[in-house]
PDB file of C-alpha atoms in Angstrom:
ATOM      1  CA  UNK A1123       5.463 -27.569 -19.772  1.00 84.00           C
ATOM      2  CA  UNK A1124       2.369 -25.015 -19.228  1.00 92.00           C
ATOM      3  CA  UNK A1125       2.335 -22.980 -16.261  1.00 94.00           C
ATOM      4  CA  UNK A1126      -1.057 -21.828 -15.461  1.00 95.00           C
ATOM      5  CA  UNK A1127      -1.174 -19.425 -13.313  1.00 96.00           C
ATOM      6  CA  UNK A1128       2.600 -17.944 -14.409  1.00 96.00           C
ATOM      7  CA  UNK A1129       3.559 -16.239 -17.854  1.00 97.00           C
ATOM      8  CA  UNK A1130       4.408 -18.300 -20.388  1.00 96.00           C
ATOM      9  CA  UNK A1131       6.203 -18.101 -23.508  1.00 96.00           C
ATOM     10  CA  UNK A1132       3.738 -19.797 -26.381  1.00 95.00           C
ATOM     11  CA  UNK A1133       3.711 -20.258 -30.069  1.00 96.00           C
ATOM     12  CA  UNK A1134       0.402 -19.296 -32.099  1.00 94.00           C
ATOM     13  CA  UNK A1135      -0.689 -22.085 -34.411  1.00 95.00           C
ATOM     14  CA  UNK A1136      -3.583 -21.085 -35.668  1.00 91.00           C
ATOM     15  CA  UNK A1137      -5.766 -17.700 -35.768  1.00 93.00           C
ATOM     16  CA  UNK A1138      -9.568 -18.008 -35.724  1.00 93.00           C
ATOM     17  CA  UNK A1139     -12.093 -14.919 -35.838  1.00 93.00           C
ATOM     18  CA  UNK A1140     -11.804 -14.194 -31.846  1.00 92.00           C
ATOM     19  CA  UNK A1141      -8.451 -14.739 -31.775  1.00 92.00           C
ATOM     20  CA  UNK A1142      -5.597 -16.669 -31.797  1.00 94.00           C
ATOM     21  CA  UNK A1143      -5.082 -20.290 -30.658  1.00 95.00           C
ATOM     22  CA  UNK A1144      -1.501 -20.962 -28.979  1.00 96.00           C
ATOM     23  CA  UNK A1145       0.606 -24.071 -28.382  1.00 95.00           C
ATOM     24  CA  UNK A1146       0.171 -25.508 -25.029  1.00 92.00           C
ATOM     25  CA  UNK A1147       1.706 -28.474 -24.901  1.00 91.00           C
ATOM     26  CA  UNK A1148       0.517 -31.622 -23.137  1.00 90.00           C
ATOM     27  CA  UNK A1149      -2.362 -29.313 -22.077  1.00 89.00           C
ATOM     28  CA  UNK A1150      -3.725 -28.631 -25.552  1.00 91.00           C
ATOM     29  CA  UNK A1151      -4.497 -25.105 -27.102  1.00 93.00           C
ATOM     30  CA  UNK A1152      -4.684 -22.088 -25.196  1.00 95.00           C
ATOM     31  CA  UNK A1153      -7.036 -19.199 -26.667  1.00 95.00           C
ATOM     32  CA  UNK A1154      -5.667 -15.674 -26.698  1.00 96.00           C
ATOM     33  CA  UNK A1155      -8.625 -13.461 -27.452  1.00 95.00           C
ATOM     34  CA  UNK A1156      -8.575 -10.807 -30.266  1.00 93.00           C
ATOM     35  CA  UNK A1157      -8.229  -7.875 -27.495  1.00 93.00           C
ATOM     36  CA  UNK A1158      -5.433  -9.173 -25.476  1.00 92.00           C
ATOM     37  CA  UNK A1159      -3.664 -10.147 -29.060  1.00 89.00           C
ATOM     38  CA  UNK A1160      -0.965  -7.415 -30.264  1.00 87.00           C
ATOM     39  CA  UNK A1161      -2.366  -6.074 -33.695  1.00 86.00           C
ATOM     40  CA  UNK A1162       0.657  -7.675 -35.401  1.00 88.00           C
ATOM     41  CA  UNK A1163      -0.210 -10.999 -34.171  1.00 89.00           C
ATOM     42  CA  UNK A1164       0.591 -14.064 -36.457  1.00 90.00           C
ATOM     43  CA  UNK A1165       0.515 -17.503 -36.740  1.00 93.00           C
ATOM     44  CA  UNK A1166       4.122 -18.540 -35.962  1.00 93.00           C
ATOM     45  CA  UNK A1167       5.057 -15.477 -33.761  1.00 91.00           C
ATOM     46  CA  UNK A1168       6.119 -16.080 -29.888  1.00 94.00           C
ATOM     47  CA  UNK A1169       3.487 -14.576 -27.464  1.00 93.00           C
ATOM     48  CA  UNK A1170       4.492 -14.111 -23.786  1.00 95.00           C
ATOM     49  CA  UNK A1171       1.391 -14.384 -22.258  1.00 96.00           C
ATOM     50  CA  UNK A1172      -0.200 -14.695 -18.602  1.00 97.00           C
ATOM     51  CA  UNK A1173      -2.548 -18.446 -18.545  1.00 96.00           C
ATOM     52  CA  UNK A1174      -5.642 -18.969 -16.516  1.00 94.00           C
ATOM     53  CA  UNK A1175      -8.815 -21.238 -16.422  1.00 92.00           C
ATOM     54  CA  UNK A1176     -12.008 -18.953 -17.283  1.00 88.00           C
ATOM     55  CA  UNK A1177     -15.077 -19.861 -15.745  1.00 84.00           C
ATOM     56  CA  UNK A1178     -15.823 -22.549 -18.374  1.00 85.00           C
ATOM     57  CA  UNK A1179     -12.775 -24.233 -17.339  1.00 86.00           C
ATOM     58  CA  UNK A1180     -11.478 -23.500 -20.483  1.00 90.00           C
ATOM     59  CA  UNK A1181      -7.279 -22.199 -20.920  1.00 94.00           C
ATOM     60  CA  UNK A1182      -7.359 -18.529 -21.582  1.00 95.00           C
ATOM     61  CA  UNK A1183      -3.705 -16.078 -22.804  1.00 95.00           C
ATOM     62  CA  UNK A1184      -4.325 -12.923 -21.618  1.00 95.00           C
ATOM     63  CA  UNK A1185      -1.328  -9.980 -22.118  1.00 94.00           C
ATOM     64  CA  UNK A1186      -2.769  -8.119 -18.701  1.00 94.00           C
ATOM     65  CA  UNK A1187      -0.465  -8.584 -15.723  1.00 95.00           C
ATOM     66  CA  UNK A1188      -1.730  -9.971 -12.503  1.00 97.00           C
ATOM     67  CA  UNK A1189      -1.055  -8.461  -9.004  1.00 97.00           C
ATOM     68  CA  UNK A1190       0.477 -11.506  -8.497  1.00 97.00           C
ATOM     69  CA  UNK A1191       1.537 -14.941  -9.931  1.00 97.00           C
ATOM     70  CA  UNK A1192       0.645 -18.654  -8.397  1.00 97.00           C
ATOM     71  CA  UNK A1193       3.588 -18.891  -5.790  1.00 97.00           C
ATOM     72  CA  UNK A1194       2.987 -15.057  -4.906  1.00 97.00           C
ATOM     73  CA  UNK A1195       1.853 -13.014  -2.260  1.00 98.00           C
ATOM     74  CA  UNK A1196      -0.332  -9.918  -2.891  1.00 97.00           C
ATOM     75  CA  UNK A1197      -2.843  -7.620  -0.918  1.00 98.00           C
ATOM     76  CA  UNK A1198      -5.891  -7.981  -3.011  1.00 98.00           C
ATOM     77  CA  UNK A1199      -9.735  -6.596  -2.668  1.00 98.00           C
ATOM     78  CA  UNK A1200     -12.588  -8.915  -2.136  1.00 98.00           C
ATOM     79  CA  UNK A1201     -15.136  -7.710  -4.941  1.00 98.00           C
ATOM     80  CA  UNK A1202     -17.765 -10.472  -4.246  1.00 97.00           C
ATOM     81  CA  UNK A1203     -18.850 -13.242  -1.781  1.00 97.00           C
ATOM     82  CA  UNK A1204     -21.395 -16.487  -2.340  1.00 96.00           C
ATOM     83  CA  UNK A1205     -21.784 -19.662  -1.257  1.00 95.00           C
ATOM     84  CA  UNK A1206     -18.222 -21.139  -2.292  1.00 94.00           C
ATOM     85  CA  UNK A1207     -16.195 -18.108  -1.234  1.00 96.00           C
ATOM     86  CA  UNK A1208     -14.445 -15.108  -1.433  1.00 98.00           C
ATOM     87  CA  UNK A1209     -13.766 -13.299  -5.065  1.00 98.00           C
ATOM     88  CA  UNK A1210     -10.564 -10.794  -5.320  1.00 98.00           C
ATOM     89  CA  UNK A1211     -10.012  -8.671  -8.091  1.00 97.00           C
ATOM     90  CA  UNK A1212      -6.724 -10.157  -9.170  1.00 95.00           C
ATOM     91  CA  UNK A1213      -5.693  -7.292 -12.008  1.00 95.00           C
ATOM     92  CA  UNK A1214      -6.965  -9.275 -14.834  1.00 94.00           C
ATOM     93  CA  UNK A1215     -10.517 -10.312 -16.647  1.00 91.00           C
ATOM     94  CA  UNK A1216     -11.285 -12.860 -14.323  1.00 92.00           C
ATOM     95  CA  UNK A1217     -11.587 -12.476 -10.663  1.00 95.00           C
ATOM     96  CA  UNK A1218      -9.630 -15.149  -8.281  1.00 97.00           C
ATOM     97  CA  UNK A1219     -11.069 -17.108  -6.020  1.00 96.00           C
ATOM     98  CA  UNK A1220     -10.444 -17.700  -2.103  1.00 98.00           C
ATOM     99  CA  UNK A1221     -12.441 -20.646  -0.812  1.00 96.00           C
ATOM    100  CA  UNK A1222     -14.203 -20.793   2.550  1.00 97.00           C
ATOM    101  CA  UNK A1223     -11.098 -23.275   3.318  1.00 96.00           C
ATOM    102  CA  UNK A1224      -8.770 -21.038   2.581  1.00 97.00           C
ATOM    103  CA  UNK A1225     -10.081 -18.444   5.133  1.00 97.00           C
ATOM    104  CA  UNK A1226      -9.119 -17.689   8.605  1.00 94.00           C
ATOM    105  CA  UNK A1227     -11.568 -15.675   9.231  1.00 92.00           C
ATOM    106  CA  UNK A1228     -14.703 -14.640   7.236  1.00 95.00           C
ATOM    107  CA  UNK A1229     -13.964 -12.285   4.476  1.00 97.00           C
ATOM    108  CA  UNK A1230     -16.124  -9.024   3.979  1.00 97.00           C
ATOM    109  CA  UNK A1231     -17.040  -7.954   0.368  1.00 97.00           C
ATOM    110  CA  UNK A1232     -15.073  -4.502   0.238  1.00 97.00           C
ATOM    111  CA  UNK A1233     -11.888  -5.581   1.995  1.00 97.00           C
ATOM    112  CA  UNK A1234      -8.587  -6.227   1.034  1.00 98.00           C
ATOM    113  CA  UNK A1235      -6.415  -8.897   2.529  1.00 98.00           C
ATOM    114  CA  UNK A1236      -3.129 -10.417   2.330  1.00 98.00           C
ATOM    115  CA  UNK A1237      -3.631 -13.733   0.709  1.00 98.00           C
ATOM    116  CA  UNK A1238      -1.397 -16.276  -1.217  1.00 98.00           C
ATOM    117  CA  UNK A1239      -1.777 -17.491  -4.730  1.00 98.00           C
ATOM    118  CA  UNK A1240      -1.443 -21.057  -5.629  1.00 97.00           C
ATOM    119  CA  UNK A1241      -2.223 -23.767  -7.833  1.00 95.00           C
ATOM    120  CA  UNK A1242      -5.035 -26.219  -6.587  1.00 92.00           C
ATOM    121  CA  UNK A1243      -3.761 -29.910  -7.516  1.00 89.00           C
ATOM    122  CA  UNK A1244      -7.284 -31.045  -6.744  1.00 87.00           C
ATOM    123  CA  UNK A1245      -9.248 -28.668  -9.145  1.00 86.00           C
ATOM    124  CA  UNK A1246      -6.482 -28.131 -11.368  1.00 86.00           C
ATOM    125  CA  UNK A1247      -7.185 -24.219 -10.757  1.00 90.00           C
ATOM    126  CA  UNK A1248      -5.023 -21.321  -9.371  1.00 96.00           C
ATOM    127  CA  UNK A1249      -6.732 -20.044  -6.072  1.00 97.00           C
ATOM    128  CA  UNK A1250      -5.793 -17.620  -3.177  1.00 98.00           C
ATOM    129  CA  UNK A1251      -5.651 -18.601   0.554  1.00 98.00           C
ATOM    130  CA  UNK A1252      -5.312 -16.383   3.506  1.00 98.00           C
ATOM    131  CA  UNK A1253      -3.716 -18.824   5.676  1.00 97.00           C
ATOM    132  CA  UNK A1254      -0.318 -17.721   4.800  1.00 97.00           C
ATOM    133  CA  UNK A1255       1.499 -20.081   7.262  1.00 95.00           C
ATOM    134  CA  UNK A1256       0.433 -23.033   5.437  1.00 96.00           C
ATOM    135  CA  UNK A1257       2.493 -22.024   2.489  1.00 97.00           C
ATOM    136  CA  UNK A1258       5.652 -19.813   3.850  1.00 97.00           C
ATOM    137  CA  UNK A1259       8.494 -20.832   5.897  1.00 95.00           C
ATOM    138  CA  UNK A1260       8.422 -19.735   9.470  1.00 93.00           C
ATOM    139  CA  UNK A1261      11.782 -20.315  10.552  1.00 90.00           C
ATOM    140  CA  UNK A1262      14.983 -18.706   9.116  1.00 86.00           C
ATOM    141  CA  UNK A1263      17.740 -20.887   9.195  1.00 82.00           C
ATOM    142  CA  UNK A1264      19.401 -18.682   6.212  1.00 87.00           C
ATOM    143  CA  UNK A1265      18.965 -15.391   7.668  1.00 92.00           C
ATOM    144  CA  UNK A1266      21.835 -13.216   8.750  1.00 91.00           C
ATOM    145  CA  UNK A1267      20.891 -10.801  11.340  1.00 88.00           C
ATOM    146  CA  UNK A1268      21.267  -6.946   9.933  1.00 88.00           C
ATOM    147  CA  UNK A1269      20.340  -8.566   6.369  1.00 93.00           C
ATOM    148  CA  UNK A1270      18.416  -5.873   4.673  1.00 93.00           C
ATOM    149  CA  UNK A1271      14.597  -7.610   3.321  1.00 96.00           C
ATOM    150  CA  UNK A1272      11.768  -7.026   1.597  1.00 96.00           C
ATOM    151  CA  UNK A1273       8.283  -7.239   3.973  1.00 97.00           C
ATOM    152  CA  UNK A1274       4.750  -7.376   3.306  1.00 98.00           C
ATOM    153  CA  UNK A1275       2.756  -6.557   6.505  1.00 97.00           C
ATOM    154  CA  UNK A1276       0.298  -8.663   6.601  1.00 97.00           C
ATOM    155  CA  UNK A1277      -1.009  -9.051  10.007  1.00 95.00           C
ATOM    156  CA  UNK A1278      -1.175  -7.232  13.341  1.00 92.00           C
ATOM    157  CA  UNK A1279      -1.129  -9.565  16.744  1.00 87.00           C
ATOM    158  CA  UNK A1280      -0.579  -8.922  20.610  1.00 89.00           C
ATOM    159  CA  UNK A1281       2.972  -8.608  20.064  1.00 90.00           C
ATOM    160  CA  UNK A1282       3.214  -6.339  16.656  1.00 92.00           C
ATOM    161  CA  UNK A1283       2.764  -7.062  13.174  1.00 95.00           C
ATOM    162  CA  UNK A1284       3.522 -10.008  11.182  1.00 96.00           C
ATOM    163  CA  UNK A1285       4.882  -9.576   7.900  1.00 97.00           C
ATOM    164  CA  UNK A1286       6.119 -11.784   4.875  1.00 98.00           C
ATOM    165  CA  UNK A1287       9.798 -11.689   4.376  1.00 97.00           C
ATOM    166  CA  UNK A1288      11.063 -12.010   0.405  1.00 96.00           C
ATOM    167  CA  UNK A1289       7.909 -13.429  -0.511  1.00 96.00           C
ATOM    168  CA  UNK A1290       8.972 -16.773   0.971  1.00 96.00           C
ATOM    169  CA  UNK A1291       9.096 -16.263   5.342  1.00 97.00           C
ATOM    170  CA  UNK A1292       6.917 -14.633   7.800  1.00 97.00           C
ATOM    171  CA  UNK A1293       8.329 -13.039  10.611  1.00 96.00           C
ATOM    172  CA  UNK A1294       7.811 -10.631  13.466  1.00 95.00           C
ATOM    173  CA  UNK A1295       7.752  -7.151  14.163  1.00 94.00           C
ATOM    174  CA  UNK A1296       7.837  -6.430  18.151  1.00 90.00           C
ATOM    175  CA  UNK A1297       5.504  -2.964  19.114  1.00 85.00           C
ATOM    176  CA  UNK A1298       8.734  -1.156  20.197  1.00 78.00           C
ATOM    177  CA  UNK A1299      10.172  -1.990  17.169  1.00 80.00           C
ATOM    178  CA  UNK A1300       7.606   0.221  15.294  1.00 83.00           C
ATOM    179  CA  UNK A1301       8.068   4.265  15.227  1.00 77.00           C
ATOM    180  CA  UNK A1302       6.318   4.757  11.661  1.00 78.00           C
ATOM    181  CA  UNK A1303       2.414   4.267  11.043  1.00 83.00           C
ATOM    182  CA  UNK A1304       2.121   0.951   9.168  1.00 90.00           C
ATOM    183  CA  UNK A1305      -0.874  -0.552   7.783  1.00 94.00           C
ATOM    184  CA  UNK A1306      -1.856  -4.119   6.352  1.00 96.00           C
ATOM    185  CA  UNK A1307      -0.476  -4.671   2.749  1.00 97.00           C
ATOM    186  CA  UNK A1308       1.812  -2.010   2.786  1.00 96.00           C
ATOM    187  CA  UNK A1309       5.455  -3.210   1.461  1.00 96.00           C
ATOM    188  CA  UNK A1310       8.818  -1.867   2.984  1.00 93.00           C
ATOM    189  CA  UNK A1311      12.192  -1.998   3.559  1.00 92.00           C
ATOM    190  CA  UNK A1312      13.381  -4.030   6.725  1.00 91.00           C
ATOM    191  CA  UNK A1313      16.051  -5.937   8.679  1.00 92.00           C
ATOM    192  CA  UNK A1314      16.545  -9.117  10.452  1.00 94.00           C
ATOM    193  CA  UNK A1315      16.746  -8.377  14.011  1.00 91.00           C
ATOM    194  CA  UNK A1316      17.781 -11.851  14.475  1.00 92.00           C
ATOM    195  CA  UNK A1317      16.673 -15.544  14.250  1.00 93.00           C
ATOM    196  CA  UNK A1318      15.740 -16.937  17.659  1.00 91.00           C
ATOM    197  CA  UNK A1319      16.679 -20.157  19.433  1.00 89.00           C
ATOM    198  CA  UNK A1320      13.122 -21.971  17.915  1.00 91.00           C
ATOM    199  CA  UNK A1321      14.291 -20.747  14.583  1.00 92.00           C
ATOM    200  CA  UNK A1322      10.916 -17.755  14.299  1.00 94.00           C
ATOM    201  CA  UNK A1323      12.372 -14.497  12.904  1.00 96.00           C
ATOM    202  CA  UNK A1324      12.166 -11.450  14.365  1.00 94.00           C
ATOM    203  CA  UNK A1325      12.266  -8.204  12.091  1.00 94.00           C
ATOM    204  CA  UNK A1326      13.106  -4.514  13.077  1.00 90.00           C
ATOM    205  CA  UNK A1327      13.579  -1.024  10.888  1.00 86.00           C
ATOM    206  CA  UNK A1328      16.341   0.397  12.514  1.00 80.00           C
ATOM    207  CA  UNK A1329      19.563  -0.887  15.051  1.00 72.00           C
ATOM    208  CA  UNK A1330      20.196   0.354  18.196  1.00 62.00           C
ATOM    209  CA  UNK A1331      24.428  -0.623  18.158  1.00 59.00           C
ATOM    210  CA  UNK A1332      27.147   1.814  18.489  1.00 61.00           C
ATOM    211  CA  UNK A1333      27.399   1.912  14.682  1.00 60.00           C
ATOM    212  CA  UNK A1334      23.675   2.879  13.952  1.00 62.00           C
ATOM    213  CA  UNK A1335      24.324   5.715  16.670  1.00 64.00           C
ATOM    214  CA  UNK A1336      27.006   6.947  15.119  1.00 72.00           C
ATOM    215  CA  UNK A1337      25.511   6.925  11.264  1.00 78.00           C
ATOM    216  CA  UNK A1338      22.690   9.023  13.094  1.00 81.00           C
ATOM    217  CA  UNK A1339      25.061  11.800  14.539  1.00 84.00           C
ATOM    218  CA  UNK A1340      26.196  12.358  11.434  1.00 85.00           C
ATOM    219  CA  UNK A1341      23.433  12.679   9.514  1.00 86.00           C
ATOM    220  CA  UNK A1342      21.994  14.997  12.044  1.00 88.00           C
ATOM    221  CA  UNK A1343      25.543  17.204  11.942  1.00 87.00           C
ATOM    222  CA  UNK A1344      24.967  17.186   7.743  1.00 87.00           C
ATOM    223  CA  UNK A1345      21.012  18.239   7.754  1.00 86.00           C
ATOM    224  CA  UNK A1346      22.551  20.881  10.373  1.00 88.00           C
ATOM    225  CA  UNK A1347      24.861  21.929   8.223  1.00 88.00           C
ATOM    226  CA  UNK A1348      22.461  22.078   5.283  1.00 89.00           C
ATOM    227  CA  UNK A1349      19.993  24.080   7.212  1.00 87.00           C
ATOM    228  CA  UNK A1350      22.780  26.642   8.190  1.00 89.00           C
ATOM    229  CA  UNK A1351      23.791  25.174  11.649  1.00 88.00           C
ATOM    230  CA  UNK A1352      19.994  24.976  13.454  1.00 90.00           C
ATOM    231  CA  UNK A1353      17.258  22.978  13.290  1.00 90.00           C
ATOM    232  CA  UNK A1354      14.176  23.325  14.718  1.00 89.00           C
ATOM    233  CA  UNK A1355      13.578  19.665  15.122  1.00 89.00           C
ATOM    234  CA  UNK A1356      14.591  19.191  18.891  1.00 87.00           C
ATOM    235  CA  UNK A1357      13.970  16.062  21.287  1.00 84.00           C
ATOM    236  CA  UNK A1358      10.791  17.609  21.883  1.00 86.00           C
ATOM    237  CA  UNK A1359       9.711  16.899  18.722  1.00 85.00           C
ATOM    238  CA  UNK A1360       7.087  14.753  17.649  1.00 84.00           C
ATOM    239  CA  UNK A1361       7.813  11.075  16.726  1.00 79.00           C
ATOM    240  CA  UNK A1362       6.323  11.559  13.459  1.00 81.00           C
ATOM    241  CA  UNK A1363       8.621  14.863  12.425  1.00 84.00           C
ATOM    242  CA  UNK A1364      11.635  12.810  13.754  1.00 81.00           C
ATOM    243  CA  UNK A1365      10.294   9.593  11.738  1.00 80.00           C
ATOM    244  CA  UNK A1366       9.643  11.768   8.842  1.00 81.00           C
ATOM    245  CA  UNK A1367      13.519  13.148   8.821  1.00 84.00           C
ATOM    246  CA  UNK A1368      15.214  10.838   9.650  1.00 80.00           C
ATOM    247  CA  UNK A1369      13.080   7.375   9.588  1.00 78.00           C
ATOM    248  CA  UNK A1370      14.294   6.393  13.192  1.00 79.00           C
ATOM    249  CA  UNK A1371      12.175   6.422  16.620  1.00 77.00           C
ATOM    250  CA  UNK A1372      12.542   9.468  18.861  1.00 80.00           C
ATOM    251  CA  UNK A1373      14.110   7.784  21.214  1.00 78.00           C
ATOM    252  CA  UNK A1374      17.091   6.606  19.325  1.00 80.00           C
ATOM    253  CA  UNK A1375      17.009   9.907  17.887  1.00 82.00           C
ATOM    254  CA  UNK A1376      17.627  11.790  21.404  1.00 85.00           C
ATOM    255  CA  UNK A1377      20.049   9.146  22.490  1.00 83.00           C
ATOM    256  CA  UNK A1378      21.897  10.344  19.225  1.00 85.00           C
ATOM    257  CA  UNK A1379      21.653  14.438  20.514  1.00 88.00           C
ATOM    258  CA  UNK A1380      22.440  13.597  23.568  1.00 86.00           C
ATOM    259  CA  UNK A1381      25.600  12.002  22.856  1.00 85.00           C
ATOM    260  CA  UNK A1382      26.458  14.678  19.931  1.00 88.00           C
ATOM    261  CA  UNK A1383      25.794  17.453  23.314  1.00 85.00           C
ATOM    262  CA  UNK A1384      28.148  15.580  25.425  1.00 88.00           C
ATOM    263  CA  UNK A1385      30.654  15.628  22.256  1.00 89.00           C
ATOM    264  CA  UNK A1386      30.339  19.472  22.731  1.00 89.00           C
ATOM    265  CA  UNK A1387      29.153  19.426  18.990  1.00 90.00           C
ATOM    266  CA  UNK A1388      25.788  20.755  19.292  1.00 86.00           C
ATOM    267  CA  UNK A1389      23.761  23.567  21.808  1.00 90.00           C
ATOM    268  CA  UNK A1390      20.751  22.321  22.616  1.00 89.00           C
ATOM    269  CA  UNK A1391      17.799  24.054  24.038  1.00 87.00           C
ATOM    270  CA  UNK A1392      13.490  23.356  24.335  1.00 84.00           C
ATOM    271  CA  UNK A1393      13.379  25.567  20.636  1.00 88.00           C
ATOM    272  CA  UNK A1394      16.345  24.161  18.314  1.00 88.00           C
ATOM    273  CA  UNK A1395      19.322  22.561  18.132  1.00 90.00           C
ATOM    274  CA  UNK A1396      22.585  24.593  17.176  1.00 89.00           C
ATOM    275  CA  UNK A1397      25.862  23.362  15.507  1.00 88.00           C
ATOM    276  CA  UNK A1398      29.049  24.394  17.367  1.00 87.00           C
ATOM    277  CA  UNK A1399      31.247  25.504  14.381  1.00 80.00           C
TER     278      UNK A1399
END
């Protein structure tokens, strides 16, 4: 069965002088034009190839890639606006659309945004919507807290920043959570901080447990080492040099000196810290 909107796998049957016509099934034939056709292109070969309506409505192969497939997140630029919506440069020929519907808020020409890619049952066309709730889980039944994810931040609120978990959940990162600049589209590495009572996820970057403390001591003990016994990167520091070595906050990171100074394993003074050999 045809995906549109998804890579298929489709057999040419027949070349014509713009290109190449390929099996689609139930749906008919799908044209590959000449330029997205490999030069070695035959009737018989096997062409993996990306499927889309153009603006005729007619099935069109293309060999480009997408920024991202129907089912798919992706932070995508708005390149036009008119009276039916919003139009995002998708990565290929033709631009997707995001309807006025599909908008929670007014989108500027310009501006990228978070949306979601999907396929339109009522048009029988692959779209993009912004209201990402409507099509990712927001509880996390199968999350294990500490589980290492994928995030897409995709939001900012009151609270933090809301961000799309494994390309399926959306969850929550708290402000005092965050120690590193982030900004909307960006995609990291992150952790579930747990799954509360009503199910919502909350995310963090780092843990604050007896375990994470420890891992910290002794990476700080090992750049010491490295830099022969001092560094000049003290408790005074700035959040972003501590961020920037070590990817935790600065206040985790002078919970971790302090208890390496009470360990009688480090000097510490307002200049650097020393290793006690």
């Amino acid at each position: 069965m045809l995906q549109i909107g998804k890579f298929n796998s489709l057999k040419v049957i027949k070349q014509v002088p713009f290109g190449f016509y390929l099996d689609g099934g139930d749906d008919g034939e799908v044209l590959l034009p000449t330029k997205f056709a490999d030069e070695a292109c035959k009737v018989g070969d096997t062409c993996q190839v990306f499927v889309y309506h153009d603006s005729d409505s007619r099935l069109i192969a293309t060999t480009q890639t997408p920024l991202a497939q129907v089912d798919e997140c992706a932070f995508l630029k708005v390149v036009s606006v008119n009276n039916v919506g919003a139009f995002l440069d998708w990565g290929i020929d033709k631009d997707i659309l995001v309807p006025y519907s599909e908008q929670d808020f007014p989108m500027a020409e310009g501006v990228s945004y978070v949306v979601f890619v999907y396929f339109d049952d009522e048009t029988g066309r692959v779209a993009a919507s912004t209201r990402l709730r409507d099509f990712l889980f927001e509880e996390g039944k199968n999350f294990d807290p500490k589980q290492e994810v994928d995030l897409l931040i995709c939001g900012r609120s009151d609270m933090g920043y809301k961000a799309v978990i494994n390309g399926s959940h959306l969850g929550l990162i708290f402000k005092d959570e965050v120690f590193k600049p982030l900004r909307i589209g960006q995609r990291t590495k992150g952790f579930i901080k747990r799954v509360r009572e009503d199910n919502k996820i909350d995310l963090c970057f780092q843990f604050h447990d007896d375990g994470a403390r420890n891992d910290l001591a002794e990476q700080i003990i090992d750049d010491l080492e490295a830099h022969g016994g001092i560094s000049t990167l003290t408790d005074k520091s700035s959040a972003q040099e501590i961020s920037k070595r070590f990817n935790v906050s600065k206040n985790v990171y002078k919970k971790a000196l302090g208890a390496l100074y009470k360990q009688k394993r480090i000097l510490l003074d307002k200049s650097k810290v020393t290793l006690i050999k």
